[in-house]
Each structure stands twice: as C-alpha cells, then as structure tokens.
C-alpha positions as a printed NumPy array, in Angstrom:
array([[ 11.676,  -4.597,  15.348],
       [ 12.982,  -2.908,  11.939],
       [ 11.373,  -5.504,   8.732],
       [ 11.568,  -4.794,   5.311],
       [  7.967,  -4.002,   4.126],
       [  8.482,  -4.19 ,   0.381],
       [ 10.992,  -5.49 ,  -1.531],
       [ 12.184,  -6.409,  -5.404],
       [ 13.42 ,  -9.443,  -6.724],
       [ 14.333, -10.663, -10.061],
       [ 12.208, -12.727, -12.304],
       [ 15.361, -14.191, -14.448],
       [ 17.934, -12.415, -17.055],
       [ 16.389,  -9.866, -19.261],
       [ 13.251, -10.12 , -17.369],
       [ 10.908,  -7.5  , -14.961],
       [ 11.591,  -6.779, -11.812],
       [  8.991,  -8.529, -10.174],
       [  7.246,  -5.879,  -6.252],
       [  6.32 ,  -7.911,  -3.47 ],
       [  5.007,  -7.13 ,   0.011],
       [  5.406,  -9.426,   3.125],
       [  3.341, -11.291,   5.029],
       [  4.21 , -11.571,   8.953],
       [  3.481, -13.331,  11.686],
       [  3.676, -13.382,  15.   ],
       [  2.841, -14.4  ,  18.122],
       [  3.51 , -13.561,  21.739],
       [  4.477, -15.828,  24.08 ],
       [  3.432, -15.231,  27.35 ],
       [ -0.277, -15.224,  26.236],
       [ -0.469, -17.255,  22.892],
       [ -2.032, -14.291,  21.127],
       [ -0.85 , -15.143,  16.956],
       [ -0.709, -11.935,  14.617],
       [ -0.544, -11.814,  11.077],
       [  0.146,  -9.492,   9.374],
       [ -0.743,  -9.573,   5.774],
       [  0.71 ,  -5.8  ,   4.341],
       [ -0.431,  -5.157,   1.32 ],
       [  0.575,  -2.912,  -1.804],
       [ -2.196,  -0.917,  -2.276],
       [ -2.421,  -1.834,  -6.301],
       [ -1.473,  -4.666,  -7.848],
       [ -2.816,  -7.094, -10.842],
       [ -6.007,  -8.976,  -9.556],
       [ -4.019, -12.511,  -9.972],
       [ -1.746, -10.986,  -6.388],
       [ -4.614,  -9.594,  -4.887],
       [ -7.026, -13.594,  -5.372],
       [ -3.715, -15.412,  -3.57 ],
       [ -3.203, -12.512,  -0.886],
       [ -7.288, -13.725,  -0.267],
       [ -6.717, -16.521,  -0.355],
       [ -3.839, -16.568,   1.984],
       [ -5.908, -14.461,   3.939],
       [ -9.36 , -17.165,   4.526],
       [ -7.112, -19.593,   4.75 ],
       [ -6.688, -18.188,   8.148],
       [ -9.873, -16.678,   8.189],
       [-11.936, -20.804,   8.291],
       [ -9.605, -22.189,  10.466],
       [-10.841, -19.463,  14.107],
       [ -8.801, -15.997,  13.065],
       [-10.801, -12.416,  12.833],
       [ -9.935, -10.662,  10.148],
       [ -8.785,  -6.706,  10.356],
       [ -8.616,  -4.919,   7.849],
       [ -8.088,  -1.207,   6.699],
       [-10.691,   0.709,   4.563],
       [-11.577,   4.507,   5.891],
       [-13.231,   5.08 ,   2.928],
       [-15.541,   1.704,   4.195],
       [-16.918,   3.71 ,   7.155],
       [-19.63 ,   6.024,   7.282],
       [-18.683,   8.647,   9.788],
       [-20.341,   9.306,  12.912],
       [-21.84 ,  12.642,  11.758],
       [-22.556,  15.092,   8.804],
       [-19.712,  17.208,   7.73 ],
       [-19.225,  21.555,   6.735],
       [-19.733,  22.189,   3.384],
       [-15.608,  22.767,   3.56 ],
       [-15.494,  19.111,   4.483],
       [-17.895,  17.916,   1.827],
       [-15.401,  19.332,  -0.218],
       [-11.913,  18.584,   0.84 ],
       [-13.477,  14.69 ,   0.863],
       [-15.014,  15.217,  -2.834],
       [-11.343,  15.962,  -3.478],
       [-10.149,  13.049,  -1.767],
       [-12.695,  11.261,  -3.67 ],
       [-11.53 ,  11.706,  -6.528],
       [ -7.798,  11.564,  -5.879],
       [ -8.59 ,   8.537,  -5.533],
       [-10.092,   7.262,  -8.941],
       [ -6.773,   9.751, -10.374],
       [ -4.823,   6.994,  -8.742],
       [ -6.984,   3.829,  -9.708],
       [ -7.023,   5.118, -13.222],
       [ -3.688,   5.476, -13.654],
       [ -2.425,   2.306, -12.366],
       [ -4.682,   0.74 , -14.194],
       [ -2.308,   1.397, -17.67 ],
       [ -0.143,  -1.352, -15.9  ],
       [ -3.15 ,  -3.639, -15.257],
       [ -3.102,  -2.791, -11.563],
       [ -6.183,  -2.915,  -9.039],
       [ -7.728,  -1.178,  -6.17 ],
       [ -7.128,  -2.94 ,  -2.942],
       [ -9.916,  -1.161,  -1.848],
       [-12.538,  -2.223,  -4.787],
       [-11.709,  -6.548,  -4.711],
       [ -9.73 ,  -7.25 ,  -0.87 ],
       [-12.207,  -6.605,   1.563],
       [-14.892,  -9.552,   3.011],
       [-18.178,  -8.773,   5.17 ],
       [-16.635, -10.63 ,   7.626],
       [-13.972,  -8.627,   7.977],
       [-13.297,  -5.992,  10.182],
       [-12.588,  -2.749,   9.142],
       [-10.635,  -0.7  ,  12.066],
       [ -9.761,   2.01 ,  10.305],
       [-10.657,   5.736,  11.133],
       [-13.262,   7.289,   8.72 ],
       [-12.405,   9.42 ,   5.902],
       [-14.331,  12.558,   7.594],
       [-11.891,  12.037,  10.805],
       [ -9.13 ,  11.387,   9.217],
       [ -9.513,  14.536,   7.06 ],
       [-10.312,  16.844,  10.849],
       [ -7.271,  15.11 ,  12.521],
       [ -5.048,  15.984,   9.308],
       [ -6.428,  19.406,   8.809],
       [ -8.254,  20.994,   5.743],
       [ -4.675,  23.238,   4.834],
       [ -2.512,  20.161,   5.473],
       [ -5.727,  17.691,   3.713],
       [ -6.103,  19.747,   1.065],
       [ -2.126,  20.558,  -0.046],
       [ -1.597,  16.628,   0.118],
       [ -4.427,  16.016,  -1.923],
       [ -2.539,  19.004,  -4.414],
       [  0.47 ,  17.302,  -4.847],
       [ -0.972,  14.332,  -6.225],
       [ -2.871,  15.896,  -8.629],
       [ -0.134,  18.063,  -9.516],
       [  1.874,  14.877, -10.371],
       [ -0.472,  13.024, -11.873],
       [ -3.568,  14.937, -13.458],
       [ -1.982,  14.541, -17.145],
       [ -4.34 ,  15.602, -20.   ],
       [ -6.212,  12.068, -21.736],
       [ -5.14 ,  14.399, -24.706],
       [ -1.152,  13.081, -23.14 ],
       [ -1.047,   9.192, -23.267],
       [  3.247,   9.51 , -23.2  ],
       [  3.011,  11.187, -19.751],
       [  2.179,   7.382, -18.601],
       [  5.574,   6.789, -19.589],
       [  7.381,   9.163, -17.317],
       [  5.157,   8.843, -14.276],
       [  6.184,   4.473, -14.879],
       [  9.779,   5.211, -14.414],
       [  9.574,   7.954, -11.725],
       [  7.113,   4.82 ,  -9.62 ],
       [  9.66 ,   1.84 , -10.923],
       [ 12.894,   3.895,  -9.513],
       [ 10.763,   5.595,  -6.054],
       [ 10.282,   1.423,  -5.58 ],
       [ 13.64 ,   0.481,  -6.65 ],
       [ 14.604,   3.022,  -3.954],
       [ 12.166,   2.523,  -1.086],
       [ 13.437,  -1.168,  -1.238],
       [ 16.674,  -0.651,  -1.306],
       [ 15.962,   1.602,   2.304],
       [ 13.772,  -1.303,   3.542],
       [ 15.984,  -3.73 ,   3.748],
       [ 18.723,  -2.023,   5.375],
       [ 15.651,  -1.185,   8.098],
       [ 14.951,   2.682,   5.617],
       [ 12.238,   4.223,   5.61 ],
       [ 12.698,   7.081,   3.365],
       [  9.233,   8.876,   2.517],
       [  9.6  ,   9.976,   6.229],
       [ 12.607,  12.008,   7.098],
       [ 13.14 ,  14.   ,  10.081],
       [ 12.027,  16.918,  10.297],
       [  9.27 ,  17.227,   8.069],
       [ 10.823,  19.461,   5.272],
       [  7.332,  20.091,   4.668],
       [  5.209,  20.616,   8.034],
       [  1.998,  20.378,   6.552],
       [  3.013,  16.572,   5.009],
       [  4.528,  15.492,   8.117],
       [  0.644,  16.326,   9.878],
       [ -0.704,  13.683,   7.123],
       [  1.886,  10.942,   8.143],
       [  0.907,  11.811,  12.214],
       [ -2.864,  10.442,  11.013],
       [ -2.545,   8.329,   8.399],
       [  0.953,   6.608,   9.26 ],
       [  0.632,   6.594,  13.199],
       [ -2.27 ,   7.206,  14.77 ],
       [ -4.625,   4.334,  11.887],
       [ -1.188,   2.359,  13.008],
       [ -1.69 ,   2.528,  16.428],
       [ -5.835,   2.144,  16.451],
       [ -4.82 ,  -1.219,  14.886],
       [ -2.82 ,  -2.709,  16.81 ],
       [ -4.275,  -1.548,  19.92 ],
       [ -7.572,  -3.18 ,  18.536],
       [ -5.846,  -6.408,  17.039],
       [ -4.366,  -7.315,  20.941],
       [ -7.021,  -6.786,  22.472],
       [ -8.999,  -9.174,  20.188],
       [-10.388, -12.281,  21.646],
       [ -8.933, -15.35 ,  19.368],
       [ -6.029, -14.463,  16.871],
       [ -5.818, -11.918,  14.326],
       [ -5.639, -11.044,  10.738],
       [ -3.914,  -7.444,   9.614],
       [ -4.563,  -6.545,   6.633],
       [ -3.119,  -3.449,   5.995],
       [ -0.305,  -1.39 ,   3.48 ],
       [  2.723,  -2.001,   2.994],
       [  4.383,   1.09 ,   4.965],
       [  2.569,   1.075,   8.271],
       [  4.977,  -2.811,   9.357],
       [  7.591,  -1.01 ,  11.276],
       [  5.274,   0.711,  12.873],
       [  2.784,  -2.641,  13.379],
       [  6.088,  -4.622,  14.341],
       [  6.921,  -1.951,  16.807],
       [  4.146,  -2.159,  18.599],
       [  3.593,  -5.082,  18.023],
       [  7.552,  -5.317,  19.985],
       [  6.25 ,  -3.168,  22.235],
       [  3.011,  -5.042,  23.691],
       [  5.63 ,  -8.292,  23.986],
       [  5.197, -10.077,  20.684],
       [  7.162, -11.649,  18.565],
       [  8.037, -12.277,  14.44 ],
       [  8.968, -15.761,  13.481],
       [ 10.651, -15.139,   9.952],
       [ 10.152, -19.141,   9.5  ],
       [  6.848, -18.79 ,   8.981],
       [  7.093, -15.325,   6.866],
       [  5.508, -15.632,   3.266],
       [  5.944, -12.231,  -0.222],
       [  3.688, -12.397,  -2.322],
       [  4.59 , -10.496,  -5.809],
       [  2.279,  -7.761,  -6.546],
       [  2.933,  -7.36 , -10.342],
       [  5.911,  -6.635, -12.309],
       [  7.658,  -2.883, -11.95 ],
       [  8.036,  -0.996, -15.714],
       [ 11.087,  -0.941, -17.252],
       [ 13.054,   2.566, -16.306],
       [ 14.938,   2.728, -20.243],
       [ 11.956,   1.313, -21.702],
       [  8.809,   3.804, -20.688],
       [ 11.862,   6.934, -20.476],
       [ 12.655,   6.652, -24.188],
       [  9.183,   6.145, -24.919],
       [  7.989,   9.31 , -22.643],
       [ 11.554,  11.365, -25.173],
       [  9.85 ,   9.976, -27.869],
       [  5.952,  11.028, -27.529],
       [  5.017,   7.555, -27.559],
       [  1.954,   6.359, -25.907],
       [  3.483,   3.032, -22.877],
       [  3.012,  -0.62 , -24.366],
       [  1.418,  -3.078, -23.009],
       [  2.67 ,  -4.007, -19.561],
       [  3.25 ,  -7.867, -19.137],
       [  2.094,  -9.617, -16.032],
       [  2.986, -12.083, -13.332],
       [  0.194, -13.759, -12.66 ],
       [ -0.242, -16.303, -16.399],
       [ -0.835, -19.878, -15.957],
       [  3.04 , -20.6  , -16.558],
       [  4.045, -18.694, -13.774],
       [  7.423, -17.245, -13.034],
       [ 10.158, -18.07 , -10.866],
       [ 11.018, -15.856,  -8.641],
       [ 14.874, -15.62 ,  -7.494],
       [ 15.289, -15.502,  -4.466],
       [ 18.701, -12.578,  -5.315],
       [ 17.632,  -9.637,  -5.119],
       [ 18.478,  -6.723,  -7.721]])
C-alpha cells in the first residue's frame, strides 16, 4: 500500500502554498484492532503542533494508547565510549542548527512540544542508532547537514537560499508522493553510507514502531515523521490492516516560503522578510486543488 505522506495545497490566488501532513486511520477487519497514524513534519508553526496535539489527545481520552518516536527522549542502556560521545555531541549540535534555521520561518521543533508524559516513546535511543548506523556513516550524514545549514551568522541572506531550496524540495517530494514515489530513497543509493543511515533511521525504526503497535492490547495512535508513513502502511498491510481514506484528515504545517522572492533576496544579499503564518485568528481556507 502506498499513501501520500505530505502534500502541498493552494491557500488562494497570489497566496503562499501550504504544506500539509496526514492523519491516517487503519483497521484490522479480522481482529477489529484500530490504528491511527499521525504523520508529522518535524518542524512547523506552533499552531500546527497544537492542532495535532488536540487531535491525538481526543483519541487518548477515548482510551487509545499513544506511541511516538523520540530517540532523544530515551536513555541509553549503557555508557557511550569517548568516540560515541563525540558523535552524540555532533548529533545534538546538528539538531540545534536545524532548530535555529527553521525558527526564521516561525517554525518550532516537534520534539520540543509534541510529547506528553502519558505518551509512550517507542524508538531506538540515539546511542543505539549511532551504533547500528556506524560512526563513519553517521558522521558523514551529520557533515552533510552542517555543510547545508552551517553558514556564518554574518550572512543572514543565506536563509533566503535555504528557504527557496526548501520550498522547491518539498514541492518536488509532494508531487512524487502523490504518485506513490519517494525521491529521497533511490535504490541503489549513490552513497552506501547514506543507505546505511536510511536503513536504520527509516527501516529499522519503522519496523520497531509497527511491531510494538500491532502487539499492543487496545487501539493505538502512532505519532511518527511523515517519511515513515509509506513503510508503516506497508507493514500494517502485511499484518492484515486496511487503510480507511474516509476517516483520514490533513493538518497544515505552515506556509511555504516563496521561491522567487527568496531567490531575489538571496541574490541581492538581503535577509528574509518576516514569514507569513497560517494559524492566525482568521484562518486561511485551504483549497482542495493541488499546486
């Protein structure tokens, strides 16, 4: 089963495009066991996380167990070596850099706001991920992030280049996802180290999440990054679950930066203008026609 895991929608003529992620319902017709997968974008407007939280909490009040990803919320079983601690420090620095760059859009990290004490963290701890991926592969992965986002603070116009590439990339991924493709995971991967990262960050963690959810007594809400949805859907199908598109819904992460305006401001060496928000007191209606 292949399901779109992100989409881009028009908010009206001459308005920015909106990025959205789905909440997808599944049911096993043989057992009656129900599953809801709340797919998330790891950064979004505070209002996005609040709407998602309200949606998830409504299920929890009805007796559903909430299981969510969150490797940084787990304590490793043993003490890292000096080399492992170095990679852990680089991982934490990479997350901080992500948060700083996305904050210019007014978007905040999911992991800082979208979790509750009553929710169960089902994931691999950071240290376990590093060990499964391997030092070299993990450091190469983090180096790519640092090179992509690590411009000097004295060059604020670099945000504009990042915003243009982010908007273009997400539109490309959304179009591919609508046709059942995932352009971020070509096979074979041109870099075997990145393939090792994908195998753990996506495949191994997805398998752990589905195995835990399907063996849980009672209905479950799975809160996972949207990129995991194709793998989760495939695994749930293998376990006899069927998706219920009628019971699905989409939540707006935020408005995408304008590509042309961001590109012009980058070329002119100007910092980005304040980014518009979606979740305001006068909510912008999201049209059904895709862009």
